[in-house]
Each structure stands twice: as structure tokens, then as C-alpha cells.
Amino acid sequence: MDVIELLPRLRLLRFPVGQAYLWRDGDDLTLVDAGPAGAGAGIVAWACSFGRVRRVVLTHFHEDHVGGAQEVAALTGAEVVAHTLEAPVVRGEVPGPPPVYEEWERPLHENALRLLPQGGFDRPTRVTEVSDGDVLDFGGGARVVHAPGHTDGSIGLHLPRHGVLFTGDAVAASPDDGRVILGVFNTDRDRAVASFGRLAALDPELVCFGHGDPVTVRAGEALRESARSYGAAL
């Protein structure tokens, strides 16, 4: 796990596939996503020097985001939070719908699978369910933004007091040149494009993706320009 400071209160936690974020309010810590299976113990060991993880907010159910969540919860007592449409999949009660791959996405997915831990993982049994517009008690009030298309219950998190937006996998940055792009492996591309537009309209100062480097300068402009290129309404 690589750790990168983005703000005094914000760290990026990078894994072989995907990344998570840790937000600090005094001694209270919030994880946005939890990395793949096996990541939890390392996250907790590192985070204990800052405080205690109080909650894990999952942007969606994919294993590179939810794999470490139960381990973190078991070690810290953290609350696990997910959208009400996503929670049954997070708990393992129902299977998640598969992506509708574009042909160029298939090699990317196959490569990601090779990098992820093999086998299953413990799933959170207790999940606090949230919906669009709910406000979570961190970062001065973190607003849940329902952003379906990548998955049905994908969410973003907007911290308006700090100008920070977490997009999950609804939006990404290209590994080749850092361009802001629509997230890949979507269940419904049209809904994903619409969600991209909704997130871009929030005009953040700093935007954090599930994959790719965050945009720390003129983030809102970069989001809007890219969203328009996909035909998103702003």
C-alpha cells in the first residue's frame, strides 16, 4: 500500500488495483472504500497513528473497493456504509449485476483480475444504508450523491466545505496521460454518462477517483470539460 498526502486531512491509499481515501477529523477517521481483500489489516495498522477508523463508506460493491471493509470493521468497530441499492450485494445476499463490457475494456478487466487476490473474502454483515442527499458526519458534512451507471447503487461523496469530491468509479483518470474519463466496466453507459454530468456540476476544487491520480488544480473545469465530451448534460 502506497500512501500519498493530498491535504493535511486527506490521504490517498493506493493498491495494485484501485485506491481508497482516508479523511481525518481530529482523532476520528473515515475511509472512503477499503481496498481489495487482505488490505484491511495494513490500513488499520497505518491509520492507528492518526486515530481510529469510525466508518467505512463504500462507493460501490466491486471487490477492489469492498474487499477490506469487513476486516477494518472487525479490527476497529467501524460502521460500514453503502447505498441502499448496493447494501444487499455488499452483504453477499444477492449477486451484483455484471458489467456490459465494451470490447476494448475486456483486456483491462482480465489484467485487473490477475492483480487481485484470488479466492473469496469476508463480507460485512452489518451495513448502514444511505440514499441520495443524505449527509454523513465527517468532513463538515459529506453529502451522498447517487451516481448510478457503474453499478446501480454507486455513490459519490461531496464535501462542499472543503471543495472535495470522491467519485468512486463513476469517473476516473487515464493511467496514460491523466485525462479525466468516464469510468469503465459500467452496467449502463447512458446512466453512467448522466451521473458523470451530475458529479461534474458540483464544481469541486479537488476530485478523487477510484482509479487514477486525483485532480488537484482546476478540478471542476476538468470534470465539466470531460463530461461534455461524452454528451453529459450539466
Backbone as numpy.savetxt, mean C-alpha at the origin, in Angstrom:
# Nx Ny Nz CAx CAy CAz Cx Cy Cz
15.70 -6.23 4.26 14.86 -5.03 4.26 15.74 -3.79 4.26
15.52 -2.92 3.29 16.21 -1.63 3.25 15.27 -0.56 3.82
15.82 0.36 4.58 15.04 1.42 5.20 15.53 2.77 4.68
14.60 3.60 4.22 14.93 4.90 3.65 14.08 5.96 4.34
14.71 7.00 4.86 13.98 8.09 5.49 13.44 9.03 4.41
12.13 9.26 4.44 11.49 10.20 3.52 11.17 11.52 4.21
10.73 11.43 5.45 10.45 12.57 6.31 10.88 12.18 7.72
11.05 13.12 8.63 11.39 12.73 9.99 10.42 11.72 10.59
9.16 11.78 10.18 8.15 10.86 10.70 7.90 9.66 9.80
8.52 9.58 8.64 8.13 8.60 7.63 9.34 7.85 7.10
9.24 6.51 7.12 10.27 5.65 6.55 9.67 4.73 5.50
10.42 4.48 4.45 10.09 3.48 3.46 10.81 2.20 3.82
10.12 1.07 3.81 10.70 -0.24 4.08 10.64 -1.04 2.78
11.78 -1.34 2.21 11.82 -1.95 0.88 12.22 -3.43 0.97
11.46 -4.27 0.26 11.68 -5.71 0.24 12.02 -6.15 -1.19
12.43 -7.41 -1.39 12.72 -7.86 -2.76 11.54 -7.65 -3.72
10.33 -7.77 -3.20 9.13 -7.43 -3.97 8.29 -6.48 -3.13
8.08 -5.28 -3.62 7.20 -4.34 -2.94 7.84 -3.63 -1.77
7.03 -2.82 -1.12 7.53 -2.01 -0.02 6.37 -1.63 0.89
6.73 -1.27 2.11 5.77 -0.79 3.10 6.28 0.54 3.62
5.48 1.18 4.46 5.85 2.47 5.02 5.54 2.48 6.51
6.37 3.18 7.27 6.14 3.33 8.70 6.02 4.81 9.03
4.89 5.16 9.66 4.62 6.53 10.08 4.70 6.61 11.59
5.34 7.65 12.13 5.54 7.77 13.57 4.83 9.00 14.11
3.99 8.79 15.11 3.38 9.86 15.91 3.87 9.67 17.34
4.94 10.36 17.72 5.52 10.11 19.04 6.01 8.68 19.12
5.52 7.93 20.12 5.89 6.52 20.26 4.94 5.58 19.54
3.88 6.12 18.96 2.90 5.29 18.26 3.28 5.18 16.78
3.36 3.94 16.32 3.79 3.68 14.95 2.65 3.04 14.16
2.53 3.45 12.91 1.56 2.86 11.99 2.29 2.33 10.77
2.02 1.08 10.43 2.54 0.50 9.20 1.48 0.61 8.11
1.89 1.06 6.95 1.04 1.00 5.77 1.58 -0.14 4.93
0.84 -1.27 4.96 1.25 -2.55 4.41 2.35 -3.18 5.27
2.57 -4.47 5.05 3.43 -5.22 5.98 4.43 -6.13 5.30
4.63 -5.95 3.99 5.63 -6.75 3.30 5.20 -8.19 3.11
6.06 -9.00 2.52 5.72 -10.40 2.24 5.84 -11.27 3.48
5.47 -12.53 3.33 5.59 -13.49 4.43 7.02 -13.51 4.96
7.14 -13.53 6.28 8.46 -13.57 6.91 9.05 -12.21 7.22
8.39 -11.14 6.76 8.94 -9.80 6.97 8.62 -9.24 8.34
7.60 -9.79 9.01 7.09 -9.17 10.22 8.09 -9.02 11.34
8.85 -10.09 11.63 9.79 -10.05 12.75 10.87 -9.00 12.52
11.36 -8.89 11.29 12.37 -7.89 10.99 11.83 -6.47 11.11
10.59 -6.27 10.68 9.97 -4.95 10.82 9.87 -4.56 12.28
9.38 -5.49 13.11 9.18 -5.20 14.54 10.51 -4.96 15.23
11.52 -5.78 14.92 12.83 -5.61 15.56 13.42 -4.25 15.23
13.26 -3.81 13.99 13.78 -2.49 13.62 12.94 -1.38 14.23
11.61 -1.53 14.20 10.73 -0.45 14.64 10.77 -0.22 16.14
11.19 -1.21 16.93 11.13 -1.07 18.39 12.02 0.06 18.90
12.98 0.50 18.12 13.81 1.62 18.56 13.07 2.95 18.46
11.94 2.98 17.74 11.14 4.19 17.58 9.91 4.19 18.47
9.37 3.03 18.76 8.14 2.94 19.53 7.49 1.60 19.31
6.17 1.58 19.37 5.42 0.33 19.21 4.44 0.45 18.06
4.39 -0.59 17.24 3.45 -0.60 16.13 2.04 -0.79 16.69
1.20 0.22 16.49 -0.17 0.19 17.01 -1.17 -0.34 15.99
-0.87 -0.12 14.70 -1.81 -0.56 13.67 -1.06 -0.88 12.38
-1.65 -1.77 11.61 -1.17 -2.10 10.27 -2.34 -1.86 9.33
-2.19 -0.90 8.44 -3.24 -0.60 7.47 -2.86 -1.24 6.14
-3.70 -2.12 5.65 -3.41 -2.85 4.41 -4.12 -2.18 3.24
-3.36 -1.83 2.22 -3.96 -1.18 1.06 -4.71 -2.17 0.18
-4.34 -3.46 0.24 -5.07 -4.50 -0.48 -4.53 -5.85 -0.05
-5.10 -6.94 -0.60 -4.86 -8.27 -0.06 -3.66 -9.01 -0.64
-2.97 -8.50 -1.63 -1.90 -9.26 -2.27 -0.79 -9.61 -1.28
-0.18 -10.78 -1.49 0.70 -11.35 -0.47 1.95 -10.52 -0.19
2.40 -9.71 -1.14 3.57 -8.87 -0.86 3.22 -7.67 0.01
1.93 -7.49 0.32 1.48 -6.42 1.20 0.93 -6.94 2.52
0.31 -8.11 2.50 -0.35 -8.64 3.69 0.45 -9.76 4.36
1.50 -10.27 3.69 2.20 -11.45 4.18 2.75 -11.33 5.58
3.25 -10.15 5.96 3.84 -9.97 7.28 2.89 -9.44 8.33
1.61 -9.22 7.98 0.70 -8.52 8.87 0.40 -9.29 10.15
0.09 -10.59 10.04 -0.25 -11.34 11.24 0.95 -11.48 12.17
2.13 -11.62 11.60 3.33 -11.72 12.42 3.54 -10.43 13.22
3.36 -9.29 12.57 3.47 -8.01 13.28 2.41 -7.93 14.38
1.18 -8.30 14.05 0.09 -8.24 15.02 0.36 -9.14 16.22
0.88 -10.34 15.96 1.14 -11.28 17.05 2.26 -10.79 17.97
3.25 -10.11 17.40 4.39 -9.64 18.19 4.11 -8.35 18.94
3.18 -7.55 18.45 2.98 -6.21 19.02 1.57 -5.96 19.54
0.62 -6.80 19.16 -0.77 -6.52 19.48 -1.40 -5.49 18.57
-0.75 -5.19 17.45 -1.24 -4.16 16.54 -2.59 -4.54 15.94
-3.41 -3.53 15.74 -4.68 -3.67 15.03 -4.40 -3.76 13.53
-5.07 -4.68 12.84 -4.95 -4.81 11.39 -6.20 -4.20 10.76
-6.00 -3.35 9.79 -7.09 -2.56 9.19 -7.12 -2.81 7.68
-8.31 -3.02 7.12 -8.48 -3.17 5.68 -9.87 -2.73 5.28
-10.04 -2.44 4.01 -11.35 -2.06 3.50 -12.34 -3.21 3.70
-13.60 -2.86 3.89 -14.61 -3.88 4.18 -14.75 -4.90 3.05
-14.48 -4.51 1.80 -14.53 -5.46 0.69 -13.30 -6.37 0.66
-12.23 -5.92 1.25 -10.96 -6.66 1.21 -10.80 -7.57 2.42
-11.45 -7.23 3.52 -11.21 -7.94 4.78 -11.46 -9.44 4.69
-12.53 -9.95 4.04 -12.70 -11.40 3.97 -11.56 -12.12 3.25
-10.97 -11.45 2.27 -9.82 -12.05 1.56 -8.59 -12.01 2.45
-8.37 -10.90 3.14 -7.24 -10.77 4.06 -7.30 -11.87 5.12
-8.51 -12.14 5.64 -8.66 -13.18 6.67 -8.58 -14.58 6.10
-8.63 -14.74 4.78 -8.56 -16.05 4.16 -9.90 -16.75 4.08
-10.99 -16.01 4.25 -12.32 -16.61 4.21 -12.78 -16.89 2.78
-12.35 -16.06 1.86 -12.70 -16.22 0.44 -11.45 -15.95 -0.38
-11.35 -16.55 -1.58 -10.19 -16.23 -2.43 -10.33 -14.86 -3.06
-9.22 -14.23 -3.30 -9.23 -12.95 -3.98 -9.38 -13.14 -5.47
-10.06 -12.24 -6.16 -10.20 -12.36 -7.62 -8.84 -12.19 -8.30
-8.57 -12.98 -9.33 -7.28 -12.87 -10.02 -7.22 -11.64 -10.90
-6.02 -11.16 -11.18 -5.88 -10.03 -12.11 -6.28 -10.43 -13.53
-6.60 -9.44 -14.33 -6.77 -9.62 -15.77 -5.50 -9.10 -16.41
-4.60 -10.00 -16.76 -3.27 -9.61 -17.22 -3.30 -9.09 -18.65
-2.56 -8.02 -18.87 -2.17 -7.68 -20.22 -0.93 -8.52 -20.54
-0.74 -8.83 -21.81 0.32 -9.80 -22.18 1.69 -9.37 -21.66
1.99 -8.08 -21.71 3.31 -7.61 -21.28 3.49 -7.72 -19.77
2.37 -7.89 -19.04 2.46 -8.00 -17.59 2.83 -9.41 -17.12
2.58 -10.41 -17.94 2.79 -11.79 -17.48 4.24 -12.08 -17.08
5.24 -11.68 -17.86 6.62 -11.92 -17.42 6.95 -11.19 -16.12
6.38 -10.00 -15.92 6.62 -9.27 -14.68 6.08 -10.05 -13.49
4.88 -10.60 -13.65 4.27 -11.36 -12.57 5.06 -12.63 -12.27
5.50 -13.31 -13.30 6.27 -14.53 -13.10 7.58 -14.24 -12.37
8.22 -13.14 -12.70 9.46 -12.77 -12.02 9.19 -12.43 -10.56
8.10 -11.72 -10.28 7.76 -11.38 -8.90 7.51 -12.64 -8.08
6.82 -13.61 -8.66 6.54 -14.85 -7.93 7.83 -15.57 -7.56
8.83 -15.51 -8.42 10.11 -16.16 -8.11 10.80 -15.51 -6.92
10.56 -14.23 -6.70 11.23 -13.51 -5.62 10.49 -13.59 -4.29
9.20 -13.97 -4.34 8.41 -14.04 -3.11 8.67 -15.36 -2.38
8.55 -15.38 -1.05 8.67 -16.63 -0.29 7.63 -17.64 -0.77
8.03 -18.90 -0.81 7.14 -19.95 -1.25 6.36 -20.52 -0.06
5.17 -21.03 -0.32 4.36 -21.57 0.75 3.38 -20.54 1.28
2.56 -20.96 2.21 1.54 -20.08 2.75 2.07 -19.19 3.86
1.17 -18.45 4.48 1.53 -17.59 5.60 0.31 -17.45 6.49
0.55 -17.11 7.74 -0.56 -16.91 8.68 -1.31 -15.63 8.33
-2.61 -15.75 8.27 -3.43 -14.60 7.93 -4.03 -13.97 9.19
-4.21 -12.67 9.19 -4.85 -12.03 10.34 -6.26 -12.59 10.53
-6.59 -12.94 11.75 -7.94 -13.44 12.05 -8.87 -12.32 12.47
-8.31 -11.22 12.95 -9.10 -10.07 13.36 -8.70 -8.87 12.50
-9.66 -8.34 11.79 -9.41 -7.22 10.89 -10.46 -6.15 11.14
-10.02 -4.95 11.42 -10.93 -3.81 11.53 -11.28 -3.33 10.13
-12.57 -3.26 9.84 -13.01 -2.92 8.50 -13.30 -1.42 8.40
-12.85 -0.82 7.30 -13.06 0.61 7.06 -13.66 0.80 5.68
-14.20 1.99 5.46 -14.81 2.33 4.18 -14.33 3.70 3.72
-14.69 4.03 2.50 -14.29 5.31 1.92 -14.70 6.47 2.81
-13.75 7.38 3.05 -14.03 8.56 3.84 -13.77 8.42 5.32
-13.58 7.19 5.82 -13.23 7.02 7.23 -11.90 7.69 7.52
-11.74 8.17 8.73 -10.50 8.84 9.14 -9.85 8.03 10.25
-8.60 7.64 10.04 -7.85 6.85 11.01 -6.99 7.76 11.87
-6.74 7.32 13.09 -6.09 8.16 14.09 -4.57 8.08 14.00
-4.03 8.57 12.90 -2.59 8.77 12.79 -2.34 9.84 11.75
-1.15 10.43 11.82 -0.78 11.43 10.84 -1.69 12.65 10.83
-2.27 12.99 11.98 -3.16 14.12 12.03 -4.51 13.88 11.41
-4.82 12.60 11.17 -6.09 12.24 10.54 -5.84 11.71 9.13
-5.80 10.38 9.01 -5.53 9.73 7.72 -6.85 9.30 7.09
-7.18 9.90 5.97 -8.47 9.62 5.33 -8.34 8.43 4.39
-9.27 7.49 4.52 -9.33 6.32 3.65 -9.96 6.73 2.32
-9.28 6.39 1.22 -9.78 6.70 -0.12 -9.96 5.38 -0.86
-11.20 4.97 -1.07 -11.45 3.73 -1.81 -10.97 3.92 -3.24
-10.11 3.00 -3.70 -9.50 3.12 -5.02 -9.57 1.78 -5.74
-10.78 1.31 -6.07 -10.92 -0.01 -6.69 -10.37 -0.06 -8.10
-10.08 -1.28 -8.51 -9.56 -1.51 -9.86 -8.36 -2.43 -9.83
-7.41 -2.13 -8.94 -6.32 -3.09 -8.72 -6.91 -4.32 -8.06
-7.62 -4.11 -6.96 -8.53 -5.10 -6.38 -9.80 -4.34 -6.01
-10.85 -5.09 -5.66 -12.13 -4.44 -5.37 -12.04 -3.52 -4.15
-11.24 -3.91 -3.16 -11.17 -3.15 -1.92 -9.87 -2.41 -1.74
-9.17 -2.13 -2.81 -7.94 -1.34 -2.70 -8.23 0.04 -2.12
-7.33 0.52 -1.28 -7.48 1.87 -0.73 -6.18 2.65 -0.85
-6.34 3.96 -0.89 -5.24 4.88 -0.64 -5.45 5.50 0.72
-4.42 6.13 1.24 -4.50 6.84 2.52 -3.94 8.24 2.32
-4.74 9.24 2.67 -4.35 10.64 2.47 -4.18 11.31 3.82
-3.00 11.89 4.04 -2.71 12.65 5.24 -2.65 14.13 4.85
-3.80 14.80 4.77 -3.81 16.18 4.25 -2.98 17.15 5.07
-2.88 16.95 6.38 -2.11 17.87 7.21 -0.63 17.84 6.84
-0.16 16.72 6.31 1.26 16.58 5.96 1.49 16.51 4.45
0.42 16.54 3.66 0.57 16.50 2.22 1.07 15.17 1.69
0.78 14.08 2.41 1.28 12.75 2.05 0.14 11.88 1.55
0.39 11.12 0.49 -0.58 10.18 -0.05 0.09 8.83 -0.26
-0.53 7.79 0.28 -0.13 6.40 0.04 -1.12 5.81 -0.96
-0.62 5.29 -2.07 -1.52 4.81 -3.14 -1.69 3.31 -3.17
-0.95 2.55 -2.34 -0.94 1.11 -2.55 -0.47 0.80 -3.95
-1.12 -0.16 -4.62 -0.71 -0.52 -5.98 -1.62 0.10 -7.04
-2.47 1.04 -6.64 -3.30 1.72 -7.63 -2.46 2.54 -8.60
-1.34 3.05 -8.10 -0.39 3.83 -8.90 1.00 3.31 -8.56
1.93 3.46 -9.46 3.29 2.97 -9.24 4.27 3.92 -9.91
5.56 3.65 -9.70 6.63 4.35 -10.41 7.40 3.33 -11.22
7.69 3.65 -12.45 8.42 2.73 -13.32 9.80 2.46 -12.76
10.23 1.18 -12.70 11.58 0.88 -12.23 12.66 1.33 -13.20
12.28 1.61 -14.44 13.26 1.99 -15.45 13.65 3.47 -15.37
12.63 4.34 -15.24 12.93 5.77 -15.29 12.20 6.59 -14.23
11.47 5.92 -13.33 10.79 6.63 -12.27 9.50 7.32 -12.66
9.06 7.14 -13.91 7.81 7.78 -14.34 6.64 7.24 -13.52
5.69 8.11 -13.23 4.47 7.69 -12.55 3.57 6.97 -13.56
3.11 5.77 -13.18 2.32 4.95 -14.10 1.13 4.33 -13.36
0.16 3.89 -14.12 -0.92 3.10 -13.56 -0.36 1.80 -13.01
-0.84 1.37 -11.84 -0.40 0.10 -11.29 -0.72 -1.06 -12.22
0.02 -2.13 -12.08 -0.16 -3.31 -12.94 -0.95 -4.38 -12.20
-1.30 -5.45 -12.95 -2.00 -6.62 -12.40 -3.37 -6.23 -11.84
-4.13 -5.49 -12.60 -5.42 -5.00 -12.14 -6.55 -5.99 -12.44
-7.59 -5.96 -11.61 -8.77 -6.78 -11.88 -9.72 -6.08 -12.85
-9.68 -4.75 -12.89 -10.57 -3.98 -13.75 -9.84 -2.70 -14.14
-9.33 -2.65 -15.35 -8.49 -1.53 -15.75 -9.27 -0.22 -15.78
-10.50 -0.23 -16.25 -11.26 1.01 -16.32 -11.47 1.59 -14.92
-11.80 0.75 -13.96 -11.98 1.24 -12.59 -10.64 1.72 -12.02
-9.57 1.03 -12.40 -8.24 1.43 -11.92 -7.88 2.82 -12.44
-8.19 3.10 -13.70 -7.91 4.42 -14.26 -8.74 5.48 -13.55
-10.01 5.19 -13.28 -10.85 6.14 -12.56 -10.31 6.41 -11.16
-9.82 5.36 -10.50 -9.24 5.54 -9.17 -7.96 6.35 -9.23
-7.16 6.15 -10.27 -5.95 6.94 -10.47 -6.32 8.42 -10.51
-7.37 8.76 -11.25 -7.79 10.15 -11.33 -8.23 10.70 -9.99
-8.94 9.89 -9.23 -9.41 10.34 -7.92 -8.23 10.61 -6.98
-7.25 9.75 -6.99 -6.07 9.95 -6.14 -5.27 11.16 -6.59
-5.11 11.32 -7.91 -4.34 12.45 -8.43 -4.98 13.78 -8.05
-6.31 13.82 -7.98 -7.01 15.06 -7.67 -6.75 15.53 -6.23
-6.19 14.68 -5.39 -5.90 15.06 -4.01 -4.69 15.99 -3.91
-3.89 16.05 -4.96 -2.78 17.00 -5.07 -1.80 16.93 -3.90
-1.22 15.76 -3.65 -0.29 15.64 -2.52 1.06 16.28 -2.83
1.80 16.55 -1.77 3.17 17.04 -1.91 4.17 15.89 -2.00
3.82 14.75 -1.41 4.67 13.56 -1.43 3.77 12.37 -1.65
4.09 11.51 -2.62 3.26 10.35 -2.91 4.09 9.08 -2.79
3.54 8.09 -2.09 4.24 6.85 -1.77 3.50 5.67 -2.42
4.21 4.92 -3.23 3.64 3.81 -3.98 3.97 2.47 -3.32
3.20 1.44 -3.69 3.54 0.09 -3.27 4.74 -0.46 -4.01
5.02 0.08 -5.19 6.17 -0.34 -6.00 6.75 0.89 -6.68
8.04 1.07 -6.53 8.71 2.20 -7.17 9.00 3.33 -6.21
9.93 4.17 -6.61 10.38 5.26 -5.74 9.28 6.29 -5.52
9.10 6.77 -4.30 8.14 7.85 -4.04 8.52 9.11 -4.83
7.52 9.93 -5.07 7.74 11.24 -5.70 7.73 12.27 -4.59
8.82 12.97 -4.42 8.99 13.90 -3.31 8.96 15.36 -3.74
8.96 15.63 -5.03 8.94 16.99 -5.56 7.84 17.09 -6.62
6.95 18.08 -6.48 5.86 18.30 -7.44 5.07 17.02 -7.67
4.76 16.33 -6.57 4.09 15.03 -6.67 2.70 15.16 -7.28
1.94 16.15 -6.85 0.60 16.31 -7.39 0.60 16.52 -8.89
1.52 17.34 -9.36 1.62 17.60 -10.80 1.96 16.33 -11.55
2.90 15.53 -11.00 3.29 14.29 -11.66 2.12 13.31 -11.72
1.35 13.22 -10.64 0.19 12.34 -10.63 -0.85 12.77 -11.66
-1.16 14.04 -11.68 -2.20 14.53 -12.59 -1.79 14.35 -14.04
-0.55 14.66 -14.36 -0.08 14.52 -15.74 -0.18 13.07 -16.20
0.24 12.14 -15.33 0.17 10.73 -15.71 -1.28 10.24 -15.79
-2.10 10.63 -14.82 -3.51 10.20 -14.84 -4.21 10.64 -16.13
-3.95 11.87 -16.54 -4.57 12.38 -17.77 -4.12 11.56 -18.98
-2.88 11.08 -18.98 -2.38 10.30 -20.12 -3.12 8.98 -20.28
-3.73 8.50 -19.20 -4.54 7.27 -19.27 -6.02 7.58 -19.52
-6.34 8.85 -19.62 -7.72 9.23 -19.86 -8.56 9.39 -18.61
-7.90 9.51 -17.47 -8.63 9.67 -16.20 -9.25 11.05 -16.10
-10.45 11.10 -15.55 -11.10 12.38 -15.27 -10.60 12.89 -13.92
-10.27 14.19 -13.86 -9.77 14.79 -12.62 -10.79 15.80 -12.09
